[in-house]
Amino acid sequence: MSVFSLAHLSDLHLGPLPPGAARRHFALKRTIGAFNWRLKRHRLHSMAVASAIAADIVEAAPDHVALTGDIVNVAAHDEFTAAAAWLEGFGDPEWISFVPGNHDTYVRMDWKHGLAHLARYMLGDMNVTLAQSSPQILTPFPYVRLRRNVALIGVSTAVPQPLHRAAGLLGGTQLESLAFLLSDLRERGYARIVMIHHPPLPGLAKPRKALVDAPALREVLENHGAELVLHGHNHEHMLNTLASRFGQVHVLGVPSASLLLSDHHPPAAWNLYRIQRQGGKWLIQVSVRSFDPFTRQVVPSTEFALSS
C-alpha cells in the first residue's frame, strides 16, 4: 500500500512585531501582549528557528503539511501580511492546511485586516453542508481536504478571549458537523486526520487556556473515531490515546516551531507521520525532529509507531 506522509508544526509566533503594532489599532489586550513580547517573548521565539524548521520540512518533502495555529502574536494588522508572505515562501496553499489559534484571534477585528490574508490555506475541497463562520473568520469550518486516501479535517477553536484568557471553543455547529464527517469519511475508507489548535481532551490544558467544550469533543471522538488528532497550543511534545468505538484515537501535540531556548518548554520541533493501510488497520510511523540550540540544526529526536 502507498504511504502518505504528513508534516505537523504549530505555534510559529512569527516575529518581530511590526513597529507601532499596538498603537495604530488600539486594544488593551493587544497592548499588553505587545509589551509582553518586547519584555521576554522576543528572546524565546526566533525567525531563524522557524525558517530552519520550515527548510527541514521542505527538504523532507512530505505529501502535505498541517499547521495548527498561532502563526502571529497579538493579531496586529501588519502581522497578517507578514505571516502571509512567510507562508508563501514556505509552500503552496494546496500543500499546507492551516487552522487558527487563539493568538490569531487575539482581539476582535475585521476579517479583511486579519485572517483573510491566510484564507487560501483554510479552504476545503469537499462540500461540507453544516459549517460555521464568524466576523473574524469568514472561511467556513470545519473544512475537509482529501489527499489520496487521507482526509484532513480542519476545525477552528479560535475565538477572541478576555484579558488573561486563552481558551478555545468549537461550538455546537462544528461538533455536529465533525461527528457526521468522521462517520462519513470512515465509511468511505479514508484515514481521518483532525487538525485543531487547542488540546482536544479535558485536562490537557489549564482551565484558562483549555478548550471549553473538550468533553463534548471527546464524546464525538469516542463515538465516531479518528486516526489522528493534531494540535498545538501547549508548546509541548504530547501523546494521548483515546479508545473509540472504531479503534484507538491518537492525539499528538508539538512544541512551538520557533522556540529557541526556554526554561519551561522544549525547543522547536515538528512531527512527520507516515500513514498507510495494512491488514485492515491504519499504521502510522511517527518521526520527531527537533531544533538543537547548540548546533542550530534540526536533528532526529525519536521515532515510534501507532496503530488504529
PDB file of C-alpha atoms in Angstrom:
ATOM      1  CA  MET A   1       0.000   0.000   0.000  1.00  0.00           C
ATOM      2  CA  SER A   2       1.143   3.535  -0.675  1.00  0.00           C
ATOM      3  CA  VAL A   3       2.382   5.663   2.207  1.00  0.00           C
ATOM      4  CA  PHE A   4       1.051   9.177   2.769  1.00  0.00           C
ATOM      5  CA  SER A   5       3.450  11.493   4.592  1.00  0.00           C
ATOM      6  CA  LEU A   6       2.230  14.433   6.658  1.00  0.00           C
ATOM      7  CA  ALA A   7       4.266  17.111   8.443  1.00  0.00           C
ATOM      8  CA  HIS A   8       2.851  18.778  11.551  1.00  0.00           C
ATOM      9  CA  LEU A   9       4.063  22.057  13.038  1.00  0.00           C
ATOM     10  CA  SER A  10       2.404  24.652  15.221  1.00  0.00           C
ATOM     11  CA  ASP A  11       2.679  27.911  17.175  1.00  0.00           C
ATOM     12  CA  LEU A  12       5.136  29.765  14.948  1.00  0.00           C
ATOM     13  CA  HIS A  13       4.517  33.098  16.694  1.00  0.00           C
ATOM     14  CA  LEU A  14       6.319  34.845  13.871  1.00  0.00           C
ATOM     15  CA  GLY A  15       8.216  37.984  14.794  1.00  0.00           C
ATOM     16  CA  PRO A  16       9.314  40.614  15.118  1.00  0.00           C
ATOM     17  CA  LEU A  17       6.240  42.642  15.979  1.00  0.00           C
ATOM     18  CA  PRO A  18       5.710  45.383  13.380  1.00  0.00           C
ATOM     19  CA  PRO A  19       6.696  48.854  14.666  1.00  0.00           C
ATOM     20  CA  GLY A  20       3.730  50.513  16.341  1.00  0.00           C
ATOM     21  CA  ALA A  21       1.675  47.309  16.198  1.00  0.00           C
ATOM     22  CA  ALA A  22      -0.162  48.069  19.424  1.00  0.00           C
ATOM     23  CA  ARG A  23      -0.515  51.820  18.902  1.00  0.00           C
ATOM     24  CA  ARG A  24      -2.039  52.017  15.440  1.00  0.00           C
ATOM     25  CA  HIS A  25      -5.085  49.856  16.175  1.00  0.00           C
ATOM     26  CA  PHE A  26      -5.518  50.119  19.919  1.00  0.00           C
ATOM     27  CA  ALA A  27      -6.910  47.293  22.017  1.00  0.00           C
ATOM     28  CA  LEU A  28      -5.911  46.843  25.655  1.00  0.00           C
ATOM     29  CA  LYS A  29      -5.166  43.127  25.312  1.00  0.00           C
ATOM     30  CA  ARG A  30      -3.053  43.752  22.210  1.00  0.00           C
ATOM     31  CA  THR A  31      -1.092  46.460  24.035  1.00  0.00           C
ATOM     32  CA  ILE A  32      -0.393  44.175  26.987  1.00  0.00           C
ATOM     33  CA  GLY A  33       0.579  41.342  24.625  1.00  0.00           C
ATOM     34  CA  ALA A  34       2.952  43.612  22.713  1.00  0.00           C
ATOM     35  CA  PHE A  35       4.580  44.708  25.983  1.00  0.00           C
ATOM     36  CA  ASN A  36       4.999  41.038  26.975  1.00  0.00           C
ATOM     37  CA  TRP A  37       6.577  40.309  23.577  1.00  0.00           C
ATOM     38  CA  ARG A  38       9.125  43.105  23.956  1.00  0.00           C
ATOM     39  CA  LEU A  39       9.827  42.198  27.574  1.00  0.00           C
ATOM     40  CA  LYS A  40      10.593  38.493  27.122  1.00  0.00           C
ATOM     41  CA  ARG A  41       8.870  36.585  24.314  1.00  0.00           C
ATOM     42  CA  HIS A  42      11.058  38.095  21.575  1.00  0.00           C
ATOM     43  CA  ARG A  43      14.027  36.317  23.195  1.00  0.00           C
ATOM     44  CA  LEU A  44      12.247  32.949  23.103  1.00  0.00           C
ATOM     45  CA  HIS A  45      10.811  32.889  19.593  1.00  0.00           C
ATOM     46  CA  SER A  46      13.221  33.154  16.681  1.00  0.00           C
ATOM     47  CA  MET A  47      12.512  33.717  12.990  1.00  0.00           C
ATOM     48  CA  ALA A  48      15.770  31.881  12.242  1.00  0.00           C
ATOM     49  CA  VAL A  49      14.497  28.825  14.099  1.00  0.00           C
ATOM     50  CA  ALA A  50      11.137  28.986  12.305  1.00  0.00           C
ATOM     51  CA  SER A  51      12.958  29.170   8.987  1.00  0.00           C
ATOM     52  CA  ALA A  52      15.162  26.202   9.920  1.00  0.00           C
ATOM     53  CA  ILE A  53      12.092  24.119  10.792  1.00  0.00           C
ATOM     54  CA  ALA A  54      10.403  25.122   7.530  1.00  0.00           C
ATOM     55  CA  ALA A  55      13.522  24.315   5.497  1.00  0.00           C
ATOM     56  CA  ASP A  56      13.776  20.909   7.170  1.00  0.00           C
ATOM     57  CA  ILE A  57      10.162  20.157   6.257  1.00  0.00           C
ATOM     58  CA  VAL A  58      10.710  21.247   2.657  1.00  0.00           C
ATOM     59  CA  GLU A  59      13.779  19.001   2.449  1.00  0.00           C
ATOM     60  CA  ALA A  60      11.766  16.042   3.803  1.00  0.00           C
ATOM     61  CA  ALA A  61       9.183  16.697   1.040  1.00  0.00           C
ATOM     62  CA  PRO A  62       6.062  15.351   2.792  1.00  0.00           C
ATOM     63  CA  ASP A  63       2.871  14.940   0.808  1.00  0.00           C
ATOM     64  CA  HIS A  64       1.149  17.576   2.941  1.00  0.00           C
ATOM     65  CA  VAL A  65       1.694  19.950   5.870  1.00  0.00           C
ATOM     66  CA  ALA A  66      -0.632  20.622   8.826  1.00  0.00           C
ATOM     67  CA  LEU A  67      -0.101  23.936  10.652  1.00  0.00           C
ATOM     68  CA  THR A  68      -2.209  24.081  13.807  1.00  0.00           C
ATOM     69  CA  GLY A  69      -2.454  27.743  14.693  1.00  0.00           C
ATOM     70  CA  ASP A  70      -0.861  30.715  16.421  1.00  0.00           C
ATOM     71  CA  ILE A  71       1.091  31.962  13.436  1.00  0.00           C
ATOM     72  CA  VAL A  72       1.015  35.537  14.847  1.00  0.00           C
ATOM     73  CA  ASN A  73       1.262  37.064  18.317  1.00  0.00           C
ATOM     74  CA  VAL A  74      -1.160  39.912  19.054  1.00  0.00           C
ATOM     75  CA  ALA A  75      -3.189  39.931  15.810  1.00  0.00           C
ATOM     76  CA  ALA A  76      -1.794  43.279  14.672  1.00  0.00           C
ATOM     77  CA  HIS A  77      -2.856  44.081  11.099  1.00  0.00           C
ATOM     78  CA  ASP A  78       0.681  44.055   9.734  1.00  0.00           C
ATOM     79  CA  GLU A  79       1.408  40.704  11.379  1.00  0.00           C
ATOM     80  CA  PHE A  80      -1.007  39.005   8.995  1.00  0.00           C
ATOM     81  CA  THR A  81       0.546  40.442   5.850  1.00  0.00           C
ATOM     82  CA  ALA A  82       3.963  39.328   7.125  1.00  0.00           C
ATOM     83  CA  ALA A  83       2.603  35.865   8.003  1.00  0.00           C
ATOM     84  CA  ALA A  84       1.067  35.508   4.538  1.00  0.00           C
ATOM     85  CA  ALA A  85       4.402  36.380   2.937  1.00  0.00           C
ATOM     86  CA  TRP A  86       6.193  33.870   5.169  1.00  0.00           C
ATOM     87  CA  LEU A  87       3.713  31.123   4.287  1.00  0.00           C
ATOM     88  CA  GLU A  88       4.019  31.849   0.575  1.00  0.00           C
ATOM     89  CA  GLY A  89       7.753  31.351   0.901  1.00  0.00           C
ATOM     90  CA  PHE A  90       7.152  28.087   2.763  1.00  0.00           C
ATOM     91  CA  GLY A  91       4.772  26.424   0.321  1.00  0.00           C
ATOM     92  CA  ASP A  92       1.651  26.419  -1.812  1.00  0.00           C
ATOM     93  CA  PRO A  93      -1.797  26.624  -0.152  1.00  0.00           C
ATOM     94  CA  GLU A  94      -2.664  23.275  -1.746  1.00  0.00           C
ATOM     95  CA  TRP A  95       0.256  21.767   0.207  1.00  0.00           C
ATOM     96  CA  ILE A  96      -0.332  23.476   3.571  1.00  0.00           C
ATOM     97  CA  SER A  97      -3.523  23.294   5.643  1.00  0.00           C
ATOM     98  CA  PHE A  98      -3.909  25.881   8.411  1.00  0.00           C
ATOM     99  CA  VAL A  99      -6.286  26.157  11.362  1.00  0.00           C
ATOM    100  CA  PRO A 100      -6.224  29.297  13.530  1.00  0.00           C
ATOM    101  CA  GLY A 101      -5.298  29.555  17.188  1.00  0.00           C
ATOM    102  CA  ASN A 102      -6.161  31.960  19.984  1.00  0.00           C
ATOM    103  CA  HIS A 103      -3.322  34.358  19.104  1.00  0.00           C
ATOM    104  CA  ASP A 104      -4.698  34.590  15.563  1.00  0.00           C
ATOM    105  CA  THR A 105      -7.958  35.964  17.026  1.00  0.00           C
ATOM    106  CA  TYR A 106      -6.266  37.727  19.933  1.00  0.00           C
ATOM    107  CA  VAL A 107      -8.691  40.668  19.782  1.00  0.00           C
ATOM    108  CA  ARG A 108     -11.855  41.375  17.803  1.00  0.00           C
ATOM    109  CA  MET A 109     -11.078  42.677  14.343  1.00  0.00           C
ATOM    110  CA  ASP A 110     -12.462  42.630  10.826  1.00  0.00           C
ATOM    111  CA  TRP A 111     -11.730  39.607   8.668  1.00  0.00           C
ATOM    112  CA  LYS A 112     -10.213  41.745   5.925  1.00  0.00           C
ATOM    113  CA  HIS A 113      -7.492  43.054   8.262  1.00  0.00           C
ATOM    114  CA  GLY A 114      -6.636  39.658   9.754  1.00  0.00           C
ATOM    115  CA  LEU A 115      -7.104  36.032   8.769  1.00  0.00           C
ATOM    116  CA  ALA A 116      -8.348  36.932   5.277  1.00  0.00           C
ATOM    117  CA  HIS A 117      -4.665  37.070   4.330  1.00  0.00           C
ATOM    118  CA  LEU A 118      -4.427  33.339   5.098  1.00  0.00           C
ATOM    119  CA  ALA A 119      -7.762  32.306   3.598  1.00  0.00           C
ATOM    120  CA  ARG A 120      -6.278  30.126   0.853  1.00  0.00           C
ATOM    121  CA  TYR A 121      -4.755  27.859   3.494  1.00  0.00           C
ATOM    122  CA  MET A 122      -8.165  27.310   5.150  1.00  0.00           C
ATOM    123  CA  LEU A 123     -10.318  26.291   2.182  1.00  0.00           C
ATOM    124  CA  GLY A 124     -11.533  22.728   1.710  1.00  0.00           C
ATOM    125  CA  ASP A 125     -12.149  20.789  -1.473  1.00  0.00           C
ATOM    126  CA  MET A 126     -15.145  18.799  -0.197  1.00  0.00           C
ATOM    127  CA  ASN A 127     -18.628  20.221   0.213  1.00  0.00           C
ATOM    128  CA  VAL A 128     -19.456  20.457   3.919  1.00  0.00           C
ATOM    129  CA  THR A 129     -23.154  21.215   4.314  1.00  0.00           C
ATOM    130  CA  LEU A 130     -23.037  22.128   8.004  1.00  0.00           C
ATOM    131  CA  ALA A 131     -20.326  24.694   8.748  1.00  0.00           C
ATOM    132  CA  GLN A 132     -19.938  27.997  10.547  1.00  0.00           C
ATOM    133  CA  SER A 133     -18.148  31.279  10.042  1.00  0.00           C
ATOM    134  CA  SER A 134     -17.717  34.422  12.134  1.00  0.00           C
ATOM    135  CA  PRO A 135     -16.820  38.101  11.623  1.00  0.00           C
ATOM    136  CA  GLN A 136     -13.221  37.107  12.440  1.00  0.00           C
ATOM    137  CA  ILE A 137     -13.124  34.021  10.203  1.00  0.00           C
ATOM    138  CA  LEU A 138     -15.267  34.037   7.069  1.00  0.00           C
ATOM    139  CA  THR A 139     -13.965  30.760   5.631  1.00  0.00           C
ATOM    140  CA  PRO A 140     -16.327  28.009   6.835  1.00  0.00           C
ATOM    141  CA  PHE A 141     -15.286  25.476   9.464  1.00  0.00           C
ATOM    142  CA  PRO A 142     -14.997  22.525   9.527  1.00  0.00           C
ATOM    143  CA  TYR A 143     -13.292  22.194   6.159  1.00  0.00           C
ATOM    144  CA  VAL A 144     -12.055  18.983   4.547  1.00  0.00           C
ATOM    145  CA  ARG A 145      -9.169  18.387   2.169  1.00  0.00           C
ATOM    146  CA  LEU A 146      -8.985  14.981   0.509  1.00  0.00           C
ATOM    147  CA  ARG A 147      -5.493  13.786  -0.374  1.00  0.00           C
ATOM    148  CA  ARG A 148      -5.360  10.264  -1.810  1.00  0.00           C
ATOM    149  CA  ASN A 149      -6.739   8.030   0.984  1.00  0.00           C
ATOM    150  CA  VAL A 150      -6.356  10.669   3.714  1.00  0.00           C
ATOM    151  CA  ALA A 151      -8.972  13.217   4.805  1.00  0.00           C
ATOM    152  CA  LEU A 152      -7.645  16.320   6.573  1.00  0.00           C
ATOM    153  CA  ILE A 153     -10.389  17.908   8.693  1.00  0.00           C
ATOM    154  CA  GLY A 154      -9.744  21.433   9.951  1.00  0.00           C
ATOM    155  CA  VAL A 155     -11.739  22.790  12.889  1.00  0.00           C
ATOM    156  CA  SER A 156     -11.441  26.210  14.490  1.00  0.00           C
ATOM    157  CA  THR A 157     -11.285  26.826  18.236  1.00  0.00           C
ATOM    158  CA  ALA A 158     -10.165  30.434  17.764  1.00  0.00           C
ATOM    159  CA  VAL A 159     -12.463  32.988  19.379  1.00  0.00           C
ATOM    160  CA  PRO A 160     -11.486  36.326  20.963  1.00  0.00           C
ATOM    161  CA  GLN A 161     -10.981  35.970  24.705  1.00  0.00           C
ATOM    162  CA  PRO A 162     -10.949  38.398  27.647  1.00  0.00           C
ATOM    163  CA  LEU A 163      -7.719  39.552  29.241  1.00  0.00           C
ATOM    164  CA  HIS A 164      -5.607  36.748  30.738  1.00  0.00           C
ATOM    165  CA  ARG A 165      -7.585  34.007  28.979  1.00  0.00           C
ATOM    166  CA  ALA A 166      -6.505  31.873  26.037  1.00  0.00           C
ATOM    167  CA  ALA A 167      -9.346  29.372  25.945  1.00  0.00           C
ATOM    168  CA  GLY A 168     -10.916  27.904  22.823  1.00  0.00           C
ATOM    169  CA  LEU A 169     -14.414  26.968  21.690  1.00  0.00           C
ATOM    170  CA  LEU A 170     -15.754  24.781  18.882  1.00  0.00           C
ATOM    171  CA  GLY A 171     -19.488  25.291  19.356  1.00  0.00           C
ATOM    172  CA  GLY A 172     -22.441  23.074  18.536  1.00  0.00           C
ATOM    173  CA  THR A 173     -22.352  23.528  14.764  1.00  0.00           C
ATOM    174  CA  GLN A 174     -18.757  22.356  14.367  1.00  0.00           C
ATOM    175  CA  LEU A 175     -19.252  19.463  16.778  1.00  0.00           C
ATOM    176  CA  GLU A 176     -22.340  18.226  14.923  1.00  0.00           C
ATOM    177  CA  SER A 177     -20.646  18.607  11.564  1.00  0.00           C
ATOM    178  CA  LEU A 178     -17.485  16.864  12.770  1.00  0.00           C
ATOM    179  CA  ALA A 179     -19.497  13.894  14.014  1.00  0.00           C
ATOM    180  CA  PHE A 180     -21.097  13.492  10.578  1.00  0.00           C
ATOM    181  CA  LEU A 181     -17.799  13.919   8.724  1.00  0.00           C
ATOM    182  CA  LEU A 182     -15.924  11.390  10.856  1.00  0.00           C
ATOM    183  CA  SER A 183     -18.642   8.807  10.274  1.00  0.00           C
ATOM    184  CA  ASP A 184     -18.997   9.523   6.546  1.00  0.00           C
ATOM    185  CA  LEU A 185     -15.263   9.541   5.851  1.00  0.00           C
ATOM    186  CA  ARG A 186     -14.709   6.326   7.824  1.00  0.00           C
ATOM    187  CA  GLU A 187     -17.347   4.555   5.732  1.00  0.00           C
ATOM    188  CA  ARG A 188     -15.652   5.848   2.579  1.00  0.00           C
ATOM    189  CA  GLY A 189     -12.314   4.370   3.653  1.00  0.00           C
ATOM    190  CA  TYR A 190     -10.320   7.497   4.490  1.00  0.00           C
ATOM    191  CA  ALA A 191      -7.767   7.925   7.258  1.00  0.00           C
ATOM    192  CA  ARG A 192      -9.238  10.839   9.224  1.00  0.00           C
ATOM    193  CA  ILE A 193      -6.815  13.480  10.488  1.00  0.00           C
ATOM    194  CA  VAL A 194      -8.368  16.209  12.646  1.00  0.00           C
ATOM    195  CA  MET A 195      -6.421  19.477  12.886  1.00  0.00           C
ATOM    196  CA  ILE A 196      -7.194  21.674  15.898  1.00  0.00           C
ATOM    197  CA  HIS A 197      -5.265  24.292  17.853  1.00  0.00           C
ATOM    198  CA  HIS A 198      -6.291  23.640  21.464  1.00  0.00           C
ATOM    199  CA  PRO A 199      -5.688  20.222  23.065  1.00  0.00           C
ATOM    200  CA  PRO A 200      -8.936  18.369  22.336  1.00  0.00           C
ATOM    201  CA  LEU A 201      -9.422  16.352  25.536  1.00  0.00           C
ATOM    202  CA  PRO A 202     -10.360  17.500  29.053  1.00  0.00           C
ATOM    203  CA  GLY A 203      -7.491  18.077  31.450  1.00  0.00           C
ATOM    204  CA  LEU A 204      -4.765  18.652  28.861  1.00  0.00           C
ATOM    205  CA  ALA A 205      -4.526  22.421  29.471  1.00  0.00           C
ATOM    206  CA  LYS A 206      -5.043  24.776  32.388  1.00  0.00           C
ATOM    207  CA  PRO A 207      -8.683  25.937  32.659  1.00  0.00           C
ATOM    208  CA  ARG A 208      -7.959  29.481  31.456  1.00  0.00           C
ATOM    209  CA  LYS A 209      -6.234  28.058  28.352  1.00  0.00           C
ATOM    210  CA  ALA A 210      -8.374  24.984  27.732  1.00  0.00           C
ATOM    211  CA  LEU A 211     -10.940  24.047  25.116  1.00  0.00           C
ATOM    212  CA  VAL A 212     -14.257  24.883  26.751  1.00  0.00           C
ATOM    213  CA  ASP A 213     -16.200  22.098  25.035  1.00  0.00           C
ATOM    214  CA  ALA A 214     -13.485  19.440  25.256  1.00  0.00           C
ATOM    215  CA  PRO A 215     -15.888  16.982  26.992  1.00  0.00           C
ATOM    216  CA  ALA A 216     -18.282  17.233  24.043  1.00  0.00           C
ATOM    217  CA  LEU A 217     -15.435  16.765  21.551  1.00  0.00           C
ATOM    218  CA  ARG A 218     -14.201  13.724  23.469  1.00  0.00           C
ATOM    219  CA  GLU A 219     -17.682  12.222  23.146  1.00  0.00           C
ATOM    220  CA  VAL A 220     -17.686  12.818  19.384  1.00  0.00           C
ATOM    221  CA  LEU A 221     -14.291  11.147  19.054  1.00  0.00           C
ATOM    222  CA  GLU A 222     -15.346   8.212  21.236  1.00  0.00           C
ATOM    223  CA  ASN A 223     -18.493   7.659  19.169  1.00  0.00           C
ATOM    224  CA  HIS A 224     -17.059   8.136  15.675  1.00  0.00           C
ATOM    225  CA  GLY A 225     -13.292   7.625  15.917  1.00  0.00           C
ATOM    226  CA  ALA A 226     -10.402   9.294  14.091  1.00  0.00           C
ATOM    227  CA  GLU A 227      -6.955   8.091  13.182  1.00  0.00           C
ATOM    228  CA  LEU A 228      -5.079  11.199  14.363  1.00  0.00           C
ATOM    229  CA  VAL A 229      -5.929  14.440  16.131  1.00  0.00           C
ATOM    230  CA  LEU A 230      -3.151  17.017  15.768  1.00  0.00           C
ATOM    231  CA  HIS A 231      -2.908  20.085  17.998  1.00  0.00           C
ATOM    232  CA  GLY A 232      -0.572  22.756  19.324  1.00  0.00           C
ATOM    233  CA  HIS A 233      -1.156  25.449  21.987  1.00  0.00           C
ATOM    234  CA  ASN A 234       0.762  23.895  24.908  1.00  0.00           C
ATOM    235  CA  HIS A 235       4.214  24.188  23.266  1.00  0.00           C
ATOM    236  CA  GLU A 236       4.965  20.608  24.375  1.00  0.00           C
ATOM    237  CA  HIS A 237       5.535  17.153  22.920  1.00  0.00           C
ATOM    238  CA  MET A 238       2.259  15.413  23.741  1.00  0.00           C
ATOM    239  CA  LEU A 239       0.807  11.976  23.025  1.00  0.00           C
ATOM    240  CA  ASN A 240      -2.559  10.849  24.349  1.00  0.00           C
ATOM    241  CA  THR A 241      -4.700   7.929  23.220  1.00  0.00           C
ATOM    242  CA  LEU A 242      -8.480   7.696  23.418  1.00  0.00           C
ATOM    243  CA  ALA A 243     -10.467   4.478  22.933  1.00  0.00           C
ATOM    244  CA  SER A 244     -13.324   4.856  20.455  1.00  0.00           C
ATOM    245  CA  ARG A 245     -15.958   2.524  19.015  1.00  0.00           C
ATOM    246  CA  PHE A 246     -13.773   2.196  15.930  1.00  0.00           C
ATOM    247  CA  GLY A 247     -10.306   1.804  17.392  1.00  0.00           C
ATOM    248  CA  GLN A 248      -7.672   3.988  19.006  1.00  0.00           C
ATOM    249  CA  VAL A 249      -7.670   7.767  18.514  1.00  0.00           C
ATOM    250  CA  HIS A 250      -4.114   9.101  18.786  1.00  0.00           C
ATOM    251  CA  VAL A 251      -3.857  12.736  19.909  1.00  0.00           C
ATOM    252  CA  LEU A 252      -0.496  14.441  19.319  1.00  0.00           C
ATOM    253  CA  GLY A 253       0.753  17.909  20.137  1.00  0.00           C
ATOM    254  CA  VAL A 254       4.018  19.572  19.121  1.00  0.00           C
ATOM    255  CA  PRO A 255       6.196  22.334  20.613  1.00  0.00           C
ATOM    256  CA  SER A 256       6.313  25.841  19.198  1.00  0.00           C
ATOM    257  CA  ALA A 257       8.035  25.738  15.810  1.00  0.00           C
ATOM    258  CA  SER A 258      10.041  28.890  16.588  1.00  0.00           C
ATOM    259  CA  LEU A 259      11.163  28.337  20.188  1.00  0.00           C
ATOM    260  CA  LEU A 260      14.907  28.729  20.684  1.00  0.00           C
ATOM    261  CA  LEU A 261      15.510  28.260  24.406  1.00  0.00           C
ATOM    262  CA  SER A 262      13.133  28.204  27.357  1.00  0.00           C
ATOM    263  CA  ASP A 263      13.217  27.063  30.961  1.00  0.00           C
ATOM    264  CA  HIS A 264       9.663  25.777  30.662  1.00  0.00           C
ATOM    265  CA  HIS A 265       9.270  24.291  27.175  1.00  0.00           C
ATOM    266  CA  PRO A 266      11.323  22.165  24.765  1.00  0.00           C
ATOM    267  CA  PRO A 267      12.948  23.773  21.720  1.00  0.00           C
ATOM    268  CA  ALA A 268      11.233  23.897  18.353  1.00  0.00           C
ATOM    269  CA  ALA A 269      10.227  20.622  16.725  1.00  0.00           C
ATOM    270  CA  TRP A 270       7.942  19.109  14.133  1.00  0.00           C
ATOM    271  CA  ASN A 271       6.442  15.660  13.579  1.00  0.00           C
ATOM    272  CA  LEU A 272       6.418  13.592  10.409  1.00  0.00           C
ATOM    273  CA  TYR A 273       3.655  10.985  10.095  1.00  0.00           C
ATOM    274  CA  ARG A 274       3.846   8.170   7.547  1.00  0.00           C
ATOM    275  CA  ILE A 275       0.361   6.725   7.179  1.00  0.00           C
ATOM    276  CA  GLN A 276      -0.605   3.502   5.431  1.00  0.00           C
ATOM    277  CA  ARG A 277      -3.394   0.946   5.417  1.00  0.00           C
ATOM    278  CA  GLN A 278      -2.258  -2.573   6.250  1.00  0.00           C
ATOM    279  CA  GLY A 279      -4.142  -5.649   7.396  1.00  0.00           C
ATOM    280  CA  GLY A 280      -7.373  -3.725   7.857  1.00  0.00           C
ATOM    281  CA  LYS A 281      -5.729  -1.155  10.153  1.00  0.00           C
ATOM    282  CA  TRP A 282      -4.127   2.230   9.761  1.00  0.00           C
ATOM    283  CA  LEU A 283      -0.447   2.126  10.673  1.00  0.00           C
ATOM    284  CA  ILE A 284       1.318   5.385  11.478  1.00  0.00           C
ATOM    285  CA  GLN A 285       5.059   5.804  11.833  1.00  0.00           C
ATOM    286  CA  VAL A 286       5.948   8.977  13.747  1.00  0.00           C
ATOM    287  CA  SER A 287       9.319  10.707  13.407  1.00  0.00           C
ATOM    288  CA  VAL A 288      10.056  13.676  15.680  1.00  0.00           C
ATOM    289  CA  ARG A 289      12.635  16.202  14.510  1.00  0.00           C
ATOM    290  CA  SER A 290      13.886  18.870  16.933  1.00  0.00           C
ATOM    291  CA  PHE A 291      15.945  22.033  16.714  1.00  0.00           C
ATOM    292  CA  ASP A 292      19.270  21.754  18.559  1.00  0.00           C
ATOM    293  CA  PRO A 293      20.013  25.211  20.033  1.00  0.00           C
ATOM    294  CA  PHE A 294      23.739  24.460  20.259  1.00  0.00           C
ATOM    295  CA  THR A 295      24.423  23.165  16.751  1.00  0.00           C
ATOM    296  CA  ARG A 296      21.499  25.237  15.358  1.00  0.00           C
ATOM    297  CA  GLN A 297      20.474  22.240  13.252  1.00  0.00           C
ATOM    298  CA  VAL A 298      17.209  20.311  13.054  1.00  0.00           C
ATOM    299  CA  VAL A 299      18.032  16.728  14.026  1.00  0.00           C
ATOM    300  CA  PRO A 300      16.195  13.423  14.538  1.00  0.00           C
ATOM    301  CA  SER A 301      14.794  13.112  18.042  1.00  0.00           C
ATOM    302  CA  THR A 302      12.704   9.936  18.345  1.00  0.00           C
ATOM    303  CA  GLU A 303      10.574   7.531  16.343  1.00  0.00           C
ATOM    304  CA  PHE A 304       7.609   5.356  17.315  1.00  0.00           C
ATOM    305  CA  ALA A 305       4.703   3.533  15.708  1.00  0.00           C
ATOM    306  CA  LEU A 306       0.958   3.884  16.232  1.00  0.00           C
ATOM    307  CA  SER A 307      -1.927   1.717  15.067  1.00  0.00           C
ATOM    308  CA  SER A 308      -5.669   2.302  14.857  1.00  0.00           C
TER     309      SER A 308
END
